[in-house]
CSV table of C-alpha atoms in Angstrom, one decimal:
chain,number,residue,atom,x,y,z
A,1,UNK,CA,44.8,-245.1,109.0
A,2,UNK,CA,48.8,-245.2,109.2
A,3,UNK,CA,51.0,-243.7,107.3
A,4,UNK,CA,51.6,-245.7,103.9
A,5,UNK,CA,55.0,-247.2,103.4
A,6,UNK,CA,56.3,-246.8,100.3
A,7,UNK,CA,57.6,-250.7,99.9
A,8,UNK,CA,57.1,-253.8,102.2
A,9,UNK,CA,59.3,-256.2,102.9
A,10,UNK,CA,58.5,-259.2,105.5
A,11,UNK,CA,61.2,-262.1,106.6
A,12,UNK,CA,59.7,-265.5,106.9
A,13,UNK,CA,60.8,-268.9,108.2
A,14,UNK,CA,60.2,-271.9,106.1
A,15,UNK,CA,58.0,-274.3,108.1
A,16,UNK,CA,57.7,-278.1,108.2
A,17,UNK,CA,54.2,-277.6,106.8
A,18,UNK,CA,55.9,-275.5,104.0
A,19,UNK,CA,58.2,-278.1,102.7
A,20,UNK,CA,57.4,-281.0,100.2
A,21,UNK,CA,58.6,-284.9,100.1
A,22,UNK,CA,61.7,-283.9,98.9
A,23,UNK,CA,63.0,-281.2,101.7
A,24,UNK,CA,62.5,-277.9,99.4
A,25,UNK,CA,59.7,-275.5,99.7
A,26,UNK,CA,56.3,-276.9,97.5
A,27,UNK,CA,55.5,-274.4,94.9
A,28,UNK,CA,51.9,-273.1,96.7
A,29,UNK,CA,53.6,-272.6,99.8
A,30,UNK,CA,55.3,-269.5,97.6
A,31,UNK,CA,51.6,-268.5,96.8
A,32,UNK,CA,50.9,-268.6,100.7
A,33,UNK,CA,54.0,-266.6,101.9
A,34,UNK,CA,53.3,-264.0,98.7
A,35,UNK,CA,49.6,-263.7,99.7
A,36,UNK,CA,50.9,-263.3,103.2
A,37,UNK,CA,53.5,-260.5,102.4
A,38,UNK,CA,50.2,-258.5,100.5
A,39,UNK,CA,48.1,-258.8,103.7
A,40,UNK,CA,50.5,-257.9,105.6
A,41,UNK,CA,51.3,-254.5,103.6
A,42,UNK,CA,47.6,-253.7,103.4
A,43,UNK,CA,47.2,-253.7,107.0
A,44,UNK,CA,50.8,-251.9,107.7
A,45,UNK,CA,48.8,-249.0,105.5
A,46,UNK,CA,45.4,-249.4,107.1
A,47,UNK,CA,43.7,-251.3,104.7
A,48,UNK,CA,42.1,-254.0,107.1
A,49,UNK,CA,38.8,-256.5,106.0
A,50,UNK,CA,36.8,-254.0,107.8
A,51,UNK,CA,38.1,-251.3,105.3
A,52,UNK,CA,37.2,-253.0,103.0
A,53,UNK,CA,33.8,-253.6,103.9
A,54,UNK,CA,33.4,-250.2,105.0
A,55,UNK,CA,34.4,-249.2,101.6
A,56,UNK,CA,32.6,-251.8,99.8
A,57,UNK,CA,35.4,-253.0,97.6
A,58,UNK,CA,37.8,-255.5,98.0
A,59,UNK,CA,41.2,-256.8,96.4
A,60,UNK,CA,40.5,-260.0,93.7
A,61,UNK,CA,43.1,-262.4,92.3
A,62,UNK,CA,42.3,-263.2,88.6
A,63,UNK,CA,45.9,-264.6,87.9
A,64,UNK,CA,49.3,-266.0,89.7
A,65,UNK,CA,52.5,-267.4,88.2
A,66,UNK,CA,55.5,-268.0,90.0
A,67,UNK,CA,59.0,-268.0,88.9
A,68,UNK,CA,61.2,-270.6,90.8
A,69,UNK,CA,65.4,-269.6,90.6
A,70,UNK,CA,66.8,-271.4,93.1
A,71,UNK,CA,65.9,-274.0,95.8
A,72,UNK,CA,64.3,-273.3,98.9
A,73,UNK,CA,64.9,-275.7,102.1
A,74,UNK,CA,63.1,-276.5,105.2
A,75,UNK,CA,64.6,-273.8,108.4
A,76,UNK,CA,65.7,-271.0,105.6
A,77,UNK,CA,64.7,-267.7,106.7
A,78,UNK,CA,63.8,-265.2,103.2
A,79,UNK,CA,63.0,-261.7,102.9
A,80,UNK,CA,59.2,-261.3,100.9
A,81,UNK,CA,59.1,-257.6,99.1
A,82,UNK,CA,56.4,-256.4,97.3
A,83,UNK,CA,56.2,-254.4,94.3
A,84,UNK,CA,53.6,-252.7,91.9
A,85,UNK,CA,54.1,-254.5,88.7
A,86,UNK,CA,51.5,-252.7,86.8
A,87,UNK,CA,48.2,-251.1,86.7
A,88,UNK,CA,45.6,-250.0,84.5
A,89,UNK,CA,44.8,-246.1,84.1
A,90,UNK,CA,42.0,-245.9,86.6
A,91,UNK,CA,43.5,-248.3,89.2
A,92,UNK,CA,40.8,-251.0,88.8
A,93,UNK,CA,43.1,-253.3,87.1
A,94,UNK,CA,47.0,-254.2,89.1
A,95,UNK,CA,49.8,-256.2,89.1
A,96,UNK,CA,51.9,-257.3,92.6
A,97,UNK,CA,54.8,-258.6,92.5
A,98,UNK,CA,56.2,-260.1,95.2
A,99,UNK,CA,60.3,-261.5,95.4
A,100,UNK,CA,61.2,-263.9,97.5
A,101,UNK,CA,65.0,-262.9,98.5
A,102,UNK,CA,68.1,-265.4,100.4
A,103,UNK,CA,70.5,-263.4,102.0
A,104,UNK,CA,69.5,-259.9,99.1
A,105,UNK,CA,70.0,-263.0,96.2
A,106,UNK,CA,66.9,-263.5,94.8
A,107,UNK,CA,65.4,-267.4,94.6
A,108,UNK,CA,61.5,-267.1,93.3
A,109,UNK,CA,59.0,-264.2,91.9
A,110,UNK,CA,55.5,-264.6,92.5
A,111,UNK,CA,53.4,-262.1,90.4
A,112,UNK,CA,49.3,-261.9,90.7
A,113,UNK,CA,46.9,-260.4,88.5
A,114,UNK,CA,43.9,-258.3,90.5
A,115,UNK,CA,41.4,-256.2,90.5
A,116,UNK,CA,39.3,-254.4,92.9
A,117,UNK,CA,35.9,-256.2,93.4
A,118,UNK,CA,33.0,-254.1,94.2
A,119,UNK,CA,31.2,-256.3,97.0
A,120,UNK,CA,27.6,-254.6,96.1
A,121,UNK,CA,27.6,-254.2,92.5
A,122,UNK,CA,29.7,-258.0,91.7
A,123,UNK,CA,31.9,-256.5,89.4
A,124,UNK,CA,35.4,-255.1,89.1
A,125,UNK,CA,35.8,-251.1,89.8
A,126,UNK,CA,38.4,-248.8,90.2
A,127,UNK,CA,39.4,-248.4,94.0
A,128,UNK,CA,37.6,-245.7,96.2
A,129,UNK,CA,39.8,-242.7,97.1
A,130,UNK,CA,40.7,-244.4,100.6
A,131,UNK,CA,42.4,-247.3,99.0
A,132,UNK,CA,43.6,-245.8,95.5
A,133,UNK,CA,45.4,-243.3,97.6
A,134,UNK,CA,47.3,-245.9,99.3
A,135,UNK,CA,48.2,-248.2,96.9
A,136,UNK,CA,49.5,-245.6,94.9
A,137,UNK,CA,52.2,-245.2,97.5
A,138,UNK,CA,53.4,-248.9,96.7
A,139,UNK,CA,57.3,-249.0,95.4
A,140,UNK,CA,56.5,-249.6,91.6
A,141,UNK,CA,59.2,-252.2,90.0
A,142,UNK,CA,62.1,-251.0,87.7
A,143,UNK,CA,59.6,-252.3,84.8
A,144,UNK,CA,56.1,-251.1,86.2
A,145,UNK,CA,53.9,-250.6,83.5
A,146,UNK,CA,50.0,-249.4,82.5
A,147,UNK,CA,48.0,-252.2,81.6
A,148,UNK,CA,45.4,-251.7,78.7
């Protein structure tokens, strides 16, 4: 496995496909790019689909909201970082949060609500060591809290 990176930060280019009737980037296309930027980090720290088969347990979304600031055209390039949010005591719980910045100004938040899935059992679990130990390494956000 690499070594884990404490934050991640992707840059994207808004697509055609990305873009609504009206020229500005259509609110799920933020849910793509943020799910995008997660993937992205896992694998940067080793945490592949065949990790998480080996290991048996796999990331879950229960919840997404997104927070739109500003507008978001067709061409724009943007800077994706994601942050721990939150988390519950034993890990099994988390919040990501991922900003979508414009030249270091931020324009939306995306946050999602998981848990880690245990693909034999059907039910949520806290992480194995494997993939505890490296999503502990996540930059937490200035307001990073422990869920109940």
């Amino acid at each position: 496995m690499s070594t884990p990176t404490p934050s991640h930060e992707v840059r994207v280019k808004i697509r055609w496909a990305d873009v609504d009737a009206y020229g500005h980037l259509r609110h799920s296309a933020f849910a793509d790019w943020a799910t995008f930027a997660r993937s992205e980090w896992f694998e940067g720290v080793g945490l592949t689909p065949a990790v998480f088969a080996k290991e048996g347990t796999a990331p879950i979304t229960l919840e997404e909201t997104s927070t739109f600031l500003k507008e978001v055209r067709l061409g724009e390039t943007l800077t994706l970082r994601m942050q721990r949010a939150a988390a519950s005591a034993d890990g099994s719980r988390f919040v990501h949060e991922v900003t979508f910045e414009r030249n270091e100004v931020p324009v939306a938040r995306y946050r999602m609500t998981g848990a880690w899935f245990n693909l034999q059992a059907r039910r949520i679990v806290a992480p194995p060591a494997l993939i505890s130990d490296a999503v502990e390494l996540l930059e937490k956000t200035a307001s990073f809290r422990q869920l109940d």
